[in-house]
Coordinates of C-alpha atoms and ligand atoms in Angstrom, one line a residue:
M1190 CA -3.6 38.6 5.5
P1191 CA 0.4 37.0 5.0
F1192 CA 1.1 35.7 1.8
N1193 CA 1.0 32.2 1.6
P1194 CA 1.5 30.4 -1.6
E1195 CA 0.8 27.2 -2.3
L1196 CA 2.2 24.6 -4.5
W1197 CA 1.3 22.2 -5.8
F1198 CA 2.7 19.4 -8.5
T1199 CA 0.6 17.4 -11.4
E1200 CA 1.0 14.8 -13.4
K1201 CA -0.7 14.4 -16.7
Y1202 CA -2.7 11.3 -17.9
S1203 CA -4.3 12.4 -20.7
D1204 CA -5.0 15.4 -22.6
F1205 CA -8.0 15.3 -20.2
C1206 CA -6.7 14.4 -16.5
G1207 CA -4.0 14.2 -13.7
F1208 CA -3.5 13.5 -10.6
T1209 CA -2.5 16.5 -8.3
F1210 CA -1.4 16.7 -4.8
K1211 CA 0.1 20.0 -2.6
V1212 CA 4.1 20.2 -1.8
K1213 CA 5.7 20.6 1.4
E1214 CA 8.9 21.7 -0.3
V1215 CA 11.3 21.4 -3.6
L1216 CA 13.5 19.6 -2.0
H1217 CA 16.0 18.5 -5.0
T1218 CA 16.5 19.4 -8.9
E1219 CA 18.8 17.7 -10.4
Y1220 CA 19.5 16.9 -14.7
S1221 CA 21.3 14.1 -15.9
K1222 CA 22.5 13.5 -20.0
L1223 CA 19.2 11.3 -19.7
Q1224 CA 17.1 13.3 -17.6
R1225 CA 15.9 15.9 -15.1
L1226 CA 15.0 14.3 -11.6
D1227 CA 13.6 16.0 -8.9
I1228 CA 12.9 15.2 -5.0
L1229 CA 9.6 16.3 -3.3
D1230 CA 8.0 16.1 0.1
T1231 CA 4.2 16.3 -0.2
Y1232 CA 1.8 16.6 2.9
E1233 CA -0.2 13.3 1.4
F1234 CA 2.4 11.1 0.1
G1235 CA 5.9 11.8 1.7
R1236 CA 8.9 12.1 0.0
I1237 CA 8.0 11.4 -4.1
M1238 CA 11.2 11.6 -6.6
L1239 CA 9.8 12.2 -10.6
L1240 CA 12.6 11.7 -13.4
D1241 CA 10.8 13.9 -15.6
G1242 CA 8.1 14.8 -14.4
F1243 CA 7.0 11.5 -13.7
I1244 CA 6.3 9.7 -10.7
M1245 CA 8.1 7.0 -10.0
F1246 CA 7.6 6.2 -6.4
T1247 CA 6.0 8.2 -2.7
Q1248 CA 7.1 7.1 0.7
R1249 CA 3.6 6.4 1.5
D1250 CA 3.2 3.7 -1.5
E1251 CA 6.2 2.0 -2.8
F1252 CA 5.9 -0.9 -0.8
V1253 CA 3.7 -2.2 -3.2
Y1254 CA 5.3 -1.6 -6.3
H1255 CA 8.4 -2.9 -4.9
E1256 CA 6.9 -5.9 -3.2
M1257 CA 5.3 -7.0 -6.2
I1258 CA 7.6 -6.5 -8.3
T1259 CA 9.8 -8.7 -6.5
H1260 CA 8.8 -11.0 -4.6
L1261 CA 6.2 -13.1 -6.8
P1262 CA 8.8 -13.8 -8.8
L1263 CA 11.0 -15.0 -6.8
F1264 CA 9.0 -17.0 -4.6
A1265 CA 7.8 -18.6 -8.2
H1266 CA 11.0 -20.1 -8.8
K1267 CA 11.8 -23.2 -7.9
K1268 CA 15.5 -22.4 -6.6
P1269 CA 16.5 -18.9 -7.1
E1270 CA 21.1 -18.0 -6.6
A1271 CA 21.4 -15.2 -8.6
V1272 CA 18.8 -11.7 -9.1
L1273 CA 19.3 -9.2 -12.2
I1274 CA 17.3 -5.8 -11.8
I1275 CA 17.6 -3.5 -14.7
G1276 CA 17.2 0.1 -13.9
G1277 CA 15.6 0.5 -10.4
G1278 CA 17.7 2.8 -9.4
D1279 CA 16.1 3.8 -6.4
G1280 CA 16.9 1.0 -5.1
G1281 CA 13.9 -0.2 -3.5
S1282 CA 13.9 -3.7 -5.2
A1283 CA 17.2 -3.9 -4.3
R1284 CA 15.8 -3.4 -0.9
E1285 CA 12.6 -6.3 -1.3
V1286 CA 15.6 -8.6 -3.5
S1287 CA 17.8 -8.3 -0.3
R1288 CA 16.0 -9.8 2.6
H1289 CA 15.8 -13.7 0.1
T1290 CA 19.5 -14.1 2.2
Y1291 CA 20.1 -17.3 0.6
L1292 CA 20.6 -15.8 -2.8
K1293 CA 24.3 -15.9 -4.2
R1294 CA 24.3 -12.7 -6.7
I1295 CA 22.1 -10.1 -6.7
D1296 CA 23.1 -7.4 -9.7
D1297 CA 21.4 -3.9 -10.3
V1298 CA 22.1 -1.9 -13.4
E1299 CA 21.5 1.1 -13.3
I1300 CA 21.6 3.9 -16.2
D1301 CA 21.7 7.1 -14.7
E1302 CA 24.3 7.6 -11.5
I1303 CA 21.7 10.3 -10.0
V1304 CA 19.4 8.6 -9.4
P1305 CA 21.2 6.2 -7.1
K1306 CA 22.7 9.6 -5.0
N1307 CA 19.8 11.2 -4.9
S1308 CA 17.5 8.1 -3.5
I1309 CA 20.6 7.1 -1.0
E1310 CA 21.0 10.5 0.4
Y1311 CA 17.0 12.6 0.2
T1312 CA 15.1 9.2 -0.3
P1313 CA 16.7 6.8 1.9
F1314 CA 13.5 4.3 2.5
V1315 CA 14.3 2.6 -0.7
G1316 CA 17.9 4.4 -0.7
E1317 CA 18.8 2.0 1.8
G1318 CA 18.7 -0.8 -0.7
F1319 CA 22.1 0.2 -2.1
K1320 CA 23.4 -0.4 1.6
R1321 CA 22.8 -3.9 1.7
E1322 CA 26.1 -6.1 1.2
N1323 CA 24.9 -8.4 -1.0
V1324 CA 23.9 -6.0 -3.4
N1325 CA 26.4 -5.3 -6.4
L1326 CA 25.2 -1.6 -7.8
I1327 CA 26.9 -1.5 -11.4
I1328 CA 26.3 2.1 -13.3
G1329 CA 25.5 0.9 -17.2
D1330 CA 23.2 0.7 -19.8
G1331 CA 21.1 -2.5 -19.7
I1332 CA 20.5 -3.0 -22.7
E1333 CA 23.9 -3.3 -23.5
Y1334 CA 24.3 -5.5 -19.8
V1335 CA 22.2 -8.6 -21.6
K1336 CA 23.8 -8.5 -24.5
N1337 CA 26.0 -11.7 -25.1
K1338 CA 25.4 -13.6 -21.7
S1339 CA 24.2 -16.7 -20.9
N1340 CA 22.4 -18.0 -18.4
M1341 CA 23.7 -16.4 -15.3
Y1342 CA 20.7 -15.0 -13.4
D1343 CA 17.7 -16.7 -12.5
V1344 CA 15.6 -13.9 -12.2
V1345 CA 15.4 -11.0 -13.9
I1346 CA 13.5 -7.8 -12.6
V1347 CA 12.9 -5.2 -15.4
D1348 CA 12.7 -1.3 -13.4
S1349 CA 12.1 1.0 -15.3
T1350 CA 10.6 4.2 -16.3
D1351 CA 7.6 4.7 -18.6
P1352 CA 8.4 3.2 -22.3
F1353 CA 10.1 6.3 -23.6
G1354 CA 13.4 7.8 -23.4
P1355 CA 16.0 6.2 -21.5
A1356 CA 13.9 2.9 -21.7
E1357 CA 12.7 2.7 -24.3
G1358 CA 14.4 0.4 -25.3
L1359 CA 14.0 -2.0 -22.3
F1360 CA 10.1 -2.8 -23.6
N1361 CA 11.8 -4.1 -27.3
S1362 CA 11.9 -8.4 -28.4
E1363 CA 15.7 -7.9 -28.9
F1364 CA 16.3 -7.1 -25.1
Y1365 CA 13.4 -9.3 -23.9
S1366 CA 15.3 -12.9 -26.6
N1367 CA 18.7 -11.6 -24.6
V1368 CA 17.1 -11.6 -21.5
K1369 CA 16.1 -15.0 -22.0
N1370 CA 19.2 -16.4 -22.8
I1371 CA 21.0 -14.7 -20.0
L1372 CA 18.2 -17.0 -17.5
R1373 CA 18.4 -20.0 -16.5
D1374 CA 16.5 -23.4 -16.9
G1375 CA 13.1 -22.2 -15.2
G1376 CA 14.0 -18.6 -15.0
I1377 CA 11.6 -15.7 -14.6
V1378 CA 10.9 -12.1 -15.7
V1379 CA 9.0 -9.8 -14.7
A1380 CA 8.6 -6.3 -15.6
Q1381 CA 6.2 -3.2 -15.2
A1382 CA 4.4 -2.7 -17.6
E1383 CA 2.1 0.4 -17.6
N1384 CA -1.6 -0.2 -17.0
A1385 CA -4.5 -1.2 -19.2
Y1386 CA -6.9 2.0 -18.5
Y1387 CA -4.8 4.8 -19.7
D1388 CA -1.6 3.1 -22.2
A1389 CA -2.5 -0.6 -23.2
K1390 CA -0.6 0.2 -26.2
W1391 CA 2.5 0.4 -23.8
M1392 CA 1.2 -3.1 -21.9
M1393 CA 1.1 -4.8 -24.9
R1394 CA 4.4 -3.6 -26.5
S1395 CA 5.9 -5.4 -23.6
V1396 CA 3.5 -8.3 -23.6
N1397 CA 3.3 -9.1 -27.4
N1398 CA 7.9 -8.3 -27.3
M1399 CA 7.6 -10.7 -24.6
R1400 CA 5.3 -13.4 -26.4
K1401 CA 8.4 -13.1 -29.2
A1402 CA 11.0 -14.0 -27.3
F1403 CA 9.3 -17.1 -25.3
G1404 CA 6.2 -18.1 -27.0
R1405 CA 2.5 -17.1 -26.2
D1406 CA 2.0 -19.3 -23.2
K1407 CA 4.7 -18.3 -21.7
V1408 CA 3.9 -14.8 -21.0
T1409 CA 1.2 -12.8 -19.0
I1410 CA 0.3 -10.4 -17.1
Y1411 CA -0.4 -10.0 -13.1
Q1412 CA -1.5 -6.7 -11.5
A1413 CA -1.1 -4.1 -8.2
A1414 CA -2.9 -2.3 -6.6
I1415 CA -0.7 1.5 -6.8
P1416 CA -2.5 4.6 -5.7
T1417 CA 0.1 6.8 -7.0
Y1418 CA 0.4 5.2 -10.6
P1419 CA -1.7 6.1 -13.5
S1420 CA -5.2 4.6 -13.1
G1421 CA -4.4 2.9 -10.0
S1422 CA -4.1 -0.3 -11.2
W1423 CA -0.3 -1.0 -11.7
A1424 CA 0.1 -4.2 -14.8
F1425 CA 3.7 -6.1 -14.6
S1426 CA 4.1 -8.3 -17.2
I1427 CA 5.4 -11.9 -16.6
A1428 CA 7.8 -14.6 -19.0
W1429 CA 9.4 -17.9 -18.0
K1430 CA 11.4 -20.9 -19.4
G1431 CA 9.5 -23.8 -17.1
D1432 CA 6.3 -25.1 -17.6
E1433 CA 4.8 -24.5 -14.7
H1434 CA 3.0 -21.0 -14.7
P1435 CA 4.0 -18.9 -12.3
K1436 CA 0.9 -18.5 -10.4
D1437 CA 1.1 -22.0 -9.3
S1438 CA 5.1 -22.7 -8.6
F1439 CA 4.6 -20.5 -5.6
D1440 CA 6.9 -21.9 -3.0
E1441 CA 4.9 -22.3 0.3
K1442 CA 8.1 -24.1 2.1
R1443 CA 10.8 -21.6 1.1
F1444 CA 7.9 -18.4 1.7
N1445 CA 6.8 -20.3 5.4
E1446 CA 10.8 -20.3 6.6
L1447 CA 12.0 -17.1 6.0
D1448 CA 9.0 -15.4 7.2
L1449 CA 9.6 -12.2 6.2
K1450 CA 7.0 -9.4 6.7
F1451 CA 5.5 -7.9 4.1
K1452 CA 2.9 -5.0 3.9
Y1453 CA 0.7 -5.8 0.4
Y1454 CA 2.3 -9.4 -0.6
N1455 CA 0.9 -12.4 0.5
P1456 CA 0.2 -16.2 -0.4
E1457 CA -3.1 -15.5 -1.4
I1458 CA -2.2 -11.9 -3.6
H1459 CA 0.5 -14.1 -4.6
K1460 CA -2.4 -16.2 -7.6
A1461 CA -5.1 -12.9 -6.7
A1462 CA -2.6 -10.6 -8.2
F1463 CA -3.4 -13.3 -12.1
V1464 CA -6.6 -13.0 -12.2
L1465 CA -7.7 -10.2 -14.1
P1466 CA -11.1 -8.0 -14.7
N1467 CA -12.7 -8.8 -18.5
Y1468 CA -11.4 -5.5 -20.4
V1469 CA -7.8 -6.1 -19.3
R1470 CA -8.3 -10.1 -19.9
E1471 CA -9.7 -9.1 -22.9
I1472 CA -6.7 -6.7 -24.2
L1473 CA -4.5 -9.1 -23.8
E1474 CA -6.2 -11.5 -25.7
S1475 CA -6.9 -9.1 -28.6
D1476 CA -3.6 -8.8 -30.0
Ligands
AG3_1515 N1 8.9 2.7 -12.3 C1 8.2 4.1 -13.0 C2 7.0 3.2 -12.9 C3 6.5 4.1 -13.6 C4 5.8 5.2 -13.3 N2 4.6 6.1 -14.3 C5 4.3 7.1 -14.2 N3 4.1 7.6 -13.2 N4 3.8 7.8 -15.5 C6 9.4 3.0 -10.8 C7 11.0 2.2 -10.6 C8 10.8 2.6 -9.2 N5 11.6 2.0 -8.6

């Protein structure tokens, strides 16, 4: 029998479980000063980007995350003109935001240049976000970028890695209060906030620190089903400066006029994503 080795990758979710899939080929590995990046080609999920061994996105289900972190806050805002993406170095969020062609400004501040470089080369289905002419990619530290600036953006999207290493400071209250200042009146911030099942502490770090900056009644969680992230049920924290809850401020007129095709997001999901199971509600209310 010919030697036919099998290569498998596991992302560990806890000391006792993880998520494993069979790898066709390791396409690229590269180290920056900040982190290790791997691009894998896999049988089940297509191309995958790992940062420090954690799944950032897969070709097969990235649409859920990127649609939900962008279109929900954009359609919840009354009249967005300028959008800031922090992180999002793969270009997936930029790709979705750029479809809102009425926007006057889209800035994406990514700390590590090897992420966009490799995304454009190996995962162009998201990397193409940086090819859109209305997207301005800035290589820099998002934590520094939001300091001492005010009234510049209507929507801020924090598309970060997990809250350790380079992204740790993107989950703290000083960062969120700078984000509040950089937002104009009526502004909305959304951040990827891990999951309530394995990592409730991390989710609540984002929620509690947003609460410190925006006030307890101006922060909540919405969720989406993302099969390749821990627990499959992913949380986004959202805070708003205006009076209306983002689930109620969906702009149906703009949604119909733009007439975009989505694979996950729709007007019903916009509202339903805020409906939380009891175990998540309890975590949110307990702190
Ligand atoms: N941001 C990373 C989400 C966190 C995933 N965590 C994990 N697999 N442990 C996604 C970047 C996509 N633009």
